[in-house]
Short mmCIF file of C-alpha atoms in Angstrom, two decimals:
data_model
loop_
_atom_site.label_atom_id
_atom_site.label_comp_id
_atom_site.label_asym_id
_atom_site.label_seq_id
_atom_site.Cartn_x
_atom_site.Cartn_y
_atom_site.Cartn_z
CA UNK N 1 46.07 -9.69 -4.92
CA UNK N 2 42.98 -11.22 -3.28
CA UNK N 3 40.50 -13.12 -5.41
CA UNK N 4 37.08 -11.42 -5.61
CA UNK N 5 34.24 -13.25 -3.88
CA UNK N 6 32.04 -15.27 -6.21
CA UNK N 7 28.27 -15.53 -6.10
CA UNK N 8 27.23 -19.03 -4.90
CA UNK N 9 24.31 -19.07 -7.35
CA UNK N 10 25.83 -17.78 -10.61
CA UNK N 11 29.58 -18.16 -10.07
CA UNK N 12 30.15 -14.54 -11.14
CA UNK N 13 31.95 -11.97 -8.99
CA UNK N 14 29.66 -10.69 -6.26
CA UNK N 15 30.18 -7.08 -7.34
CA UNK N 16 28.93 -7.86 -10.87
CA UNK N 17 25.79 -9.61 -9.64
CA UNK N 18 25.15 -6.87 -7.06
CA UNK N 19 25.39 -4.15 -9.69
CA UNK N 20 22.96 -5.97 -11.99
CA UNK N 21 20.46 -6.64 -9.21
CA UNK N 22 20.64 -3.05 -7.96
CA UNK N 23 19.69 -1.88 -11.43
CA UNK N 24 16.73 -4.29 -11.48
CA UNK N 25 15.58 -3.10 -8.05
CA UNK N 26 15.86 0.52 -9.18
CA UNK N 27 13.55 -0.17 -12.13
CA UNK N 28 11.13 -2.01 -9.82
CA UNK N 29 11.00 0.88 -7.35
CA UNK N 30 10.51 3.40 -10.18
CA UNK N 31 7.59 1.35 -11.55
CA UNK N 32 6.07 0.95 -8.09
CA UNK N 33 6.58 4.65 -7.42
CA UNK N 34 4.55 5.43 -10.54
CA UNK N 35 1.67 3.25 -9.35
CA UNK N 36 1.77 4.70 -5.84
CA UNK N 37 1.79 8.26 -7.13
CA UNK N 38 -1.18 7.44 -9.34
CA UNK N 39 -3.13 6.52 -6.19
CA UNK N 40 -1.94 9.61 -4.32
CA UNK N 41 -2.79 11.93 -7.23
CA UNK N 42 -6.22 10.31 -7.61
CA UNK N 43 -6.89 10.85 -3.91
CA UNK N 44 -5.89 14.52 -3.96
CA UNK N 45 -7.69 15.14 -7.26
CA UNK N 46 -10.99 13.74 -6.01
CA UNK N 47 -10.52 15.53 -2.67
CA UNK N 48 -10.04 18.90 -4.35
CA UNK N 49 -12.92 18.58 -6.86
CA UNK N 50 -15.61 16.98 -4.67
CA UNK N 51 -17.76 16.40 -7.75
CA UNK N 52 -21.51 16.23 -6.97
CA UNK N 53 -20.54 16.69 -3.32
CA UNK N 54 -19.67 12.97 -3.36
CA UNK N 55 -16.19 13.10 -1.80
CA UNK N 56 -17.38 11.94 1.62
CA UNK N 57 -21.17 11.64 1.74
CA UNK N 58 -22.73 10.96 5.13
CA UNK N 59 -24.75 7.95 6.12
CA UNK N 60 -28.10 9.47 5.28
CA UNK N 61 -27.10 9.93 1.63
CA UNK N 62 -27.54 6.22 1.01
CA UNK N 63 -30.95 5.82 2.63
CA UNK N 64 -31.90 2.24 3.50
CA UNK N 65 -29.73 0.52 0.90
CA UNK N 66 -27.73 -2.00 2.97
CA UNK N 67 -25.14 -2.48 0.23
CA UNK N 68 -24.11 1.17 0.30
CA UNK N 69 -25.10 2.29 3.78
CA UNK N 70 -22.24 3.41 6.00
CA UNK N 71 -21.79 1.82 9.42
CA UNK N 72 -21.15 5.24 10.97
CA UNK N 73 -22.42 8.78 10.47
CA UNK N 74 -18.77 9.87 10.36
CA UNK N 75 -17.20 9.38 6.93
CA UNK N 76 -13.57 9.42 8.08
CA UNK N 77 -11.33 6.48 8.96
CA UNK N 78 -9.50 6.73 12.33
CA UNK N 79 -5.96 8.09 11.99
CA UNK N 80 -4.08 5.88 14.45
CA UNK N 81 -4.09 2.61 12.44
CA UNK N 82 -2.42 4.33 9.48
CA UNK N 83 0.40 5.66 11.65
CA UNK N 84 0.71 2.47 13.68
CA UNK N 85 1.22 0.48 10.47
CA UNK N 86 3.87 3.00 9.36
CA UNK N 87 5.62 2.84 12.75
CA UNK N 88 5.76 -0.97 12.78
CA UNK N 89 7.11 -1.06 9.21
CA UNK N 90 9.80 1.50 10.08
CA UNK N 91 10.73 -0.56 13.17
CA UNK N 92 11.07 -3.74 11.08
CA UNK N 93 13.22 -1.86 8.57
CA UNK N 94 15.55 -0.54 11.26
CA UNK N 95 15.94 -4.02 12.75
CA UNK N 96 16.76 -5.44 9.32
CA UNK N 97 19.49 -2.84 8.78
CA UNK N 98 20.93 -3.61 12.21
CA UNK N 99 21.09 -7.24 11.11
CA UNK N 100 22.85 -6.24 7.89
CA UNK N 101 25.44 -4.33 9.92
CA UNK N 102 25.86 -7.40 12.12
CA UNK N 103 26.35 -9.57 9.02
CA UNK N 104 29.03 -7.26 7.65
CA UNK N 105 30.83 -7.66 10.99
CA UNK N 106 30.82 -11.43 10.54
CA UNK N 107 27.93 -12.32 12.85
CA UNK N 108 25.60 -14.41 10.73
CA UNK N 109 23.47 -15.38 13.73
CA UNK N 110 22.68 -11.72 14.40
CA UNK N 111 21.53 -11.31 10.82
CA UNK N 112 19.26 -14.36 11.00
CA UNK N 113 17.81 -13.17 14.31
CA UNK N 114 17.18 -9.67 12.98
CA UNK N 115 15.43 -11.00 9.89
CA UNK N 116 13.28 -13.31 12.02
CA UNK N 117 12.25 -10.47 14.36
CA UNK N 118 11.53 -8.19 11.40
CA UNK N 119 9.40 -10.96 9.84
CA UNK N 120 7.33 -11.31 13.01
CA UNK N 121 6.77 -7.55 13.13
CA UNK N 122 5.71 -7.47 9.47
CA UNK N 123 3.30 -10.36 10.01
CA UNK N 124 1.76 -8.44 12.90
CA UNK N 125 1.57 -5.37 10.68
CA UNK N 126 -0.21 -7.40 8.01
CA UNK N 127 -2.76 -8.53 10.58
CA UNK N 128 -3.29 -4.92 11.68
CA UNK N 129 -3.70 -3.80 8.08
CA UNK N 130 -6.28 -6.51 7.41
CA UNK N 131 -8.14 -5.55 10.58
CA UNK N 132 -8.18 -1.91 9.50
CA UNK N 133 -9.55 -2.73 6.05
CA UNK N 134 -12.30 -4.95 7.43
CA UNK N 135 -13.41 -2.49 10.14
CA UNK N 136 -13.62 0.77 8.20
CA UNK N 137 -16.79 2.72 9.17
CA UNK N 138 -17.81 2.78 5.51
CA UNK N 139 -17.97 0.55 2.47
CA UNK N 140 -15.93 0.95 -0.72
CA UNK N 141 -18.95 2.49 -2.48
CA UNK N 142 -19.59 5.18 0.15
CA UNK N 143 -18.18 8.03 -1.90
CA UNK N 144 -14.87 8.90 -3.50
CA UNK N 145 -13.03 9.16 -0.16
CA UNK N 146 -14.00 5.62 0.81
CA UNK N 147 -12.92 4.22 -2.56
CA UNK N 148 -9.59 6.07 -2.44
CA UNK N 149 -8.84 4.91 1.12
CA UNK N 150 -9.65 1.30 0.26
CA UNK N 151 -7.24 1.47 -2.70
CA UNK N 152 -4.46 3.02 -0.60
CA UNK N 153 -4.77 0.42 2.15
CA UNK N 154 -4.98 -2.44 -0.36
CA UNK N 155 -1.72 -1.20 -1.91
CA UNK N 156 -0.09 -1.18 1.54
CA UNK N 157 -1.31 -4.72 2.17
CA UNK N 158 0.29 -5.92 -1.08
CA UNK N 159 3.54 -4.12 -0.24
CA UNK N 160 3.65 -5.77 3.17
CA UNK N 161 2.99 -9.20 1.64
CA UNK N 162 6.02 -8.70 -0.63
CA UNK N 163 8.13 -7.59 2.33
CA UNK N 164 7.10 -10.65 4.36
CA UNK N 165 8.05 -12.96 1.46
CA UNK N 166 11.43 -11.25 0.97
CA UNK N 167 12.27 -11.38 4.68
CA UNK N 168 11.48 -15.09 4.80
CA UNK N 169 13.64 -15.69 1.73
CA UNK N 170 16.56 -13.71 3.15
CA UNK N 171 16.33 -15.51 6.47
CA UNK N 172 16.50 -18.92 4.79
CA UNK N 173 19.30 -17.87 2.41
CA UNK N 174 21.36 -16.52 5.31
CA UNK N 175 20.91 -19.74 7.28
CA UNK N 176 22.02 -21.69 4.17
CA UNK N 177 25.14 -19.52 3.79
CA UNK N 178 24.04 -17.99 0.47
CA UNK N 179 23.95 -14.55 2.12
CA UNK N 180 27.19 -13.99 4.00
CA UNK N 181 29.76 -11.39 4.97
CA UNK N 182 31.33 -11.68 1.50
CA UNK N 183 27.95 -11.71 -0.23
CA UNK N 184 25.57 -9.39 1.70
CA UNK N 185 24.04 -7.49 -1.20
CA UNK N 186 20.76 -9.46 -1.37
CA UNK N 187 19.95 -8.51 2.22
CA UNK N 188 20.78 -4.89 1.41
CA UNK N 189 18.43 -4.92 -1.58
CA UNK N 190 15.61 -6.10 0.67
CA UNK N 191 16.51 -3.25 3.01
CA UNK N 192 16.31 -0.73 0.16
CA UNK N 193 12.90 -2.08 -0.84
CA UNK N 194 11.65 -1.77 2.74
CA UNK N 195 12.83 1.85 2.91
CA UNK N 196 10.73 2.59 -0.19
CA UNK N 197 7.73 0.78 1.32
CA UNK N 198 8.03 3.00 4.42
CA UNK N 199 8.07 6.09 2.18
CA UNK N 200 5.00 4.92 0.24
CA UNK N 201 3.06 4.24 3.46
CA UNK N 202 4.04 7.70 4.74
CA UNK N 203 2.54 9.32 1.62
CA UNK N 204 -0.75 7.57 2.27
CA UNK N 205 -0.72 8.55 5.95
CA UNK N 206 -0.24 12.21 5.06
CA UNK N 207 -3.21 12.11 2.68
CA UNK N 208 -5.61 10.30 5.01
CA UNK N 209 -4.65 12.47 8.01
CA UNK N 210 -4.52 15.98 6.55
CA UNK N 211 -6.74 15.77 3.45
CA UNK N 212 -10.17 14.90 4.79
CA UNK N 213 -12.93 17.45 4.33
CA UNK N 214 -12.81 18.76 0.78
CA UNK N 215 -11.96 22.48 0.44
CA UNK N 216 -14.42 22.70 -2.47
CA UNK N 217 -17.68 23.76 -0.81
CA UNK N 218 -19.35 24.61 -4.12
CA UNK N 219 -18.66 21.47 -6.17
CA UNK N 220 -19.62 21.05 -9.79
CA UNK N 221 -22.73 19.02 -10.54
CA UNK N 222 -22.51 16.64 -13.46
CA UNK N 223 -26.04 15.30 -13.31
CA UNK N 224 -27.97 13.01 -11.01
CA UNK N 225 -26.84 9.45 -10.41
CA UNK N 226 -29.47 6.94 -9.31
CA UNK N 227 -29.03 3.44 -7.90
CA UNK N 228 -30.28 0.50 -9.91
CA UNK N 229 -33.49 -0.91 -8.45
CA UNK N 230 -34.40 -4.35 -9.85
CA UNK N 231 -37.92 -4.08 -8.38
CA UNK N 232 -38.74 -0.94 -10.33
CA UNK N 233 -40.99 -1.46 -13.37
CA UNK N 234 -39.26 -1.31 -16.71
CA UNK N 235 -40.08 1.72 -18.83
CA UNK N 236 -42.57 1.05 -21.57
CA UNK N 237 -41.11 1.08 -25.07
CA UNK N 238 -41.83 4.10 -27.18
CA UNK N 239 -44.36 3.44 -29.97
CA UNK N 240 -42.92 2.77 -33.37
CA UNK N 241 -43.89 5.21 -36.10
CA UNK N 242 -46.58 3.81 -38.37
CA UNK N 243 -45.43 3.03 -41.87
CA UNK N 244 -46.51 5.50 -44.48
CA UNK N 245 -49.28 4.30 -46.73
#
């Protein structure tokens, strides 16, 4: 009977360590799924209510206030960067899984090369995501749509940072022989995480592409909100009642 492969880091059987780490990754994805769905639900909730007609106000709404003024009369972000970021992330994920298949066949060099190519793609995707965030035709205070889009893209940026770190770690561990044909589960866990990241980016793309103009054309009005103006004179205090004699 063959001896089971042992983990080079803990000395336990690889199957035992893989099972424990899969459980940890499952909990991590469930927690991250909850946070992502909170952003998606917030987006759709604000889109459907359009309170005070503030879902996507136009440029003129903000007057001459440079802090809140939009850089474009159009309140929507272009669609193509969202889908380009998704496409590049999916491509990096597919390349990683091809490397995992190569590793299982005994070709460690193929696995290292796949991880390196996937890392380069993810770094390029990070640069594209940063460019998108910094060139939106609105600021984060230009209505509920702008705030929701900034949050969604910031979440994608954090996800991609984690992916880049994990790919670098897997590349180095494979080169050091810690990830091998007998011990491939760590690379597979990174692959599972990247599949979830692709799914989370897809959810954001669907929202930003198909949920733009609010269907609520008669929104509720919860009062008037005014911007703070430090140059405005302070209101005079109300007179105190005179003490009774």
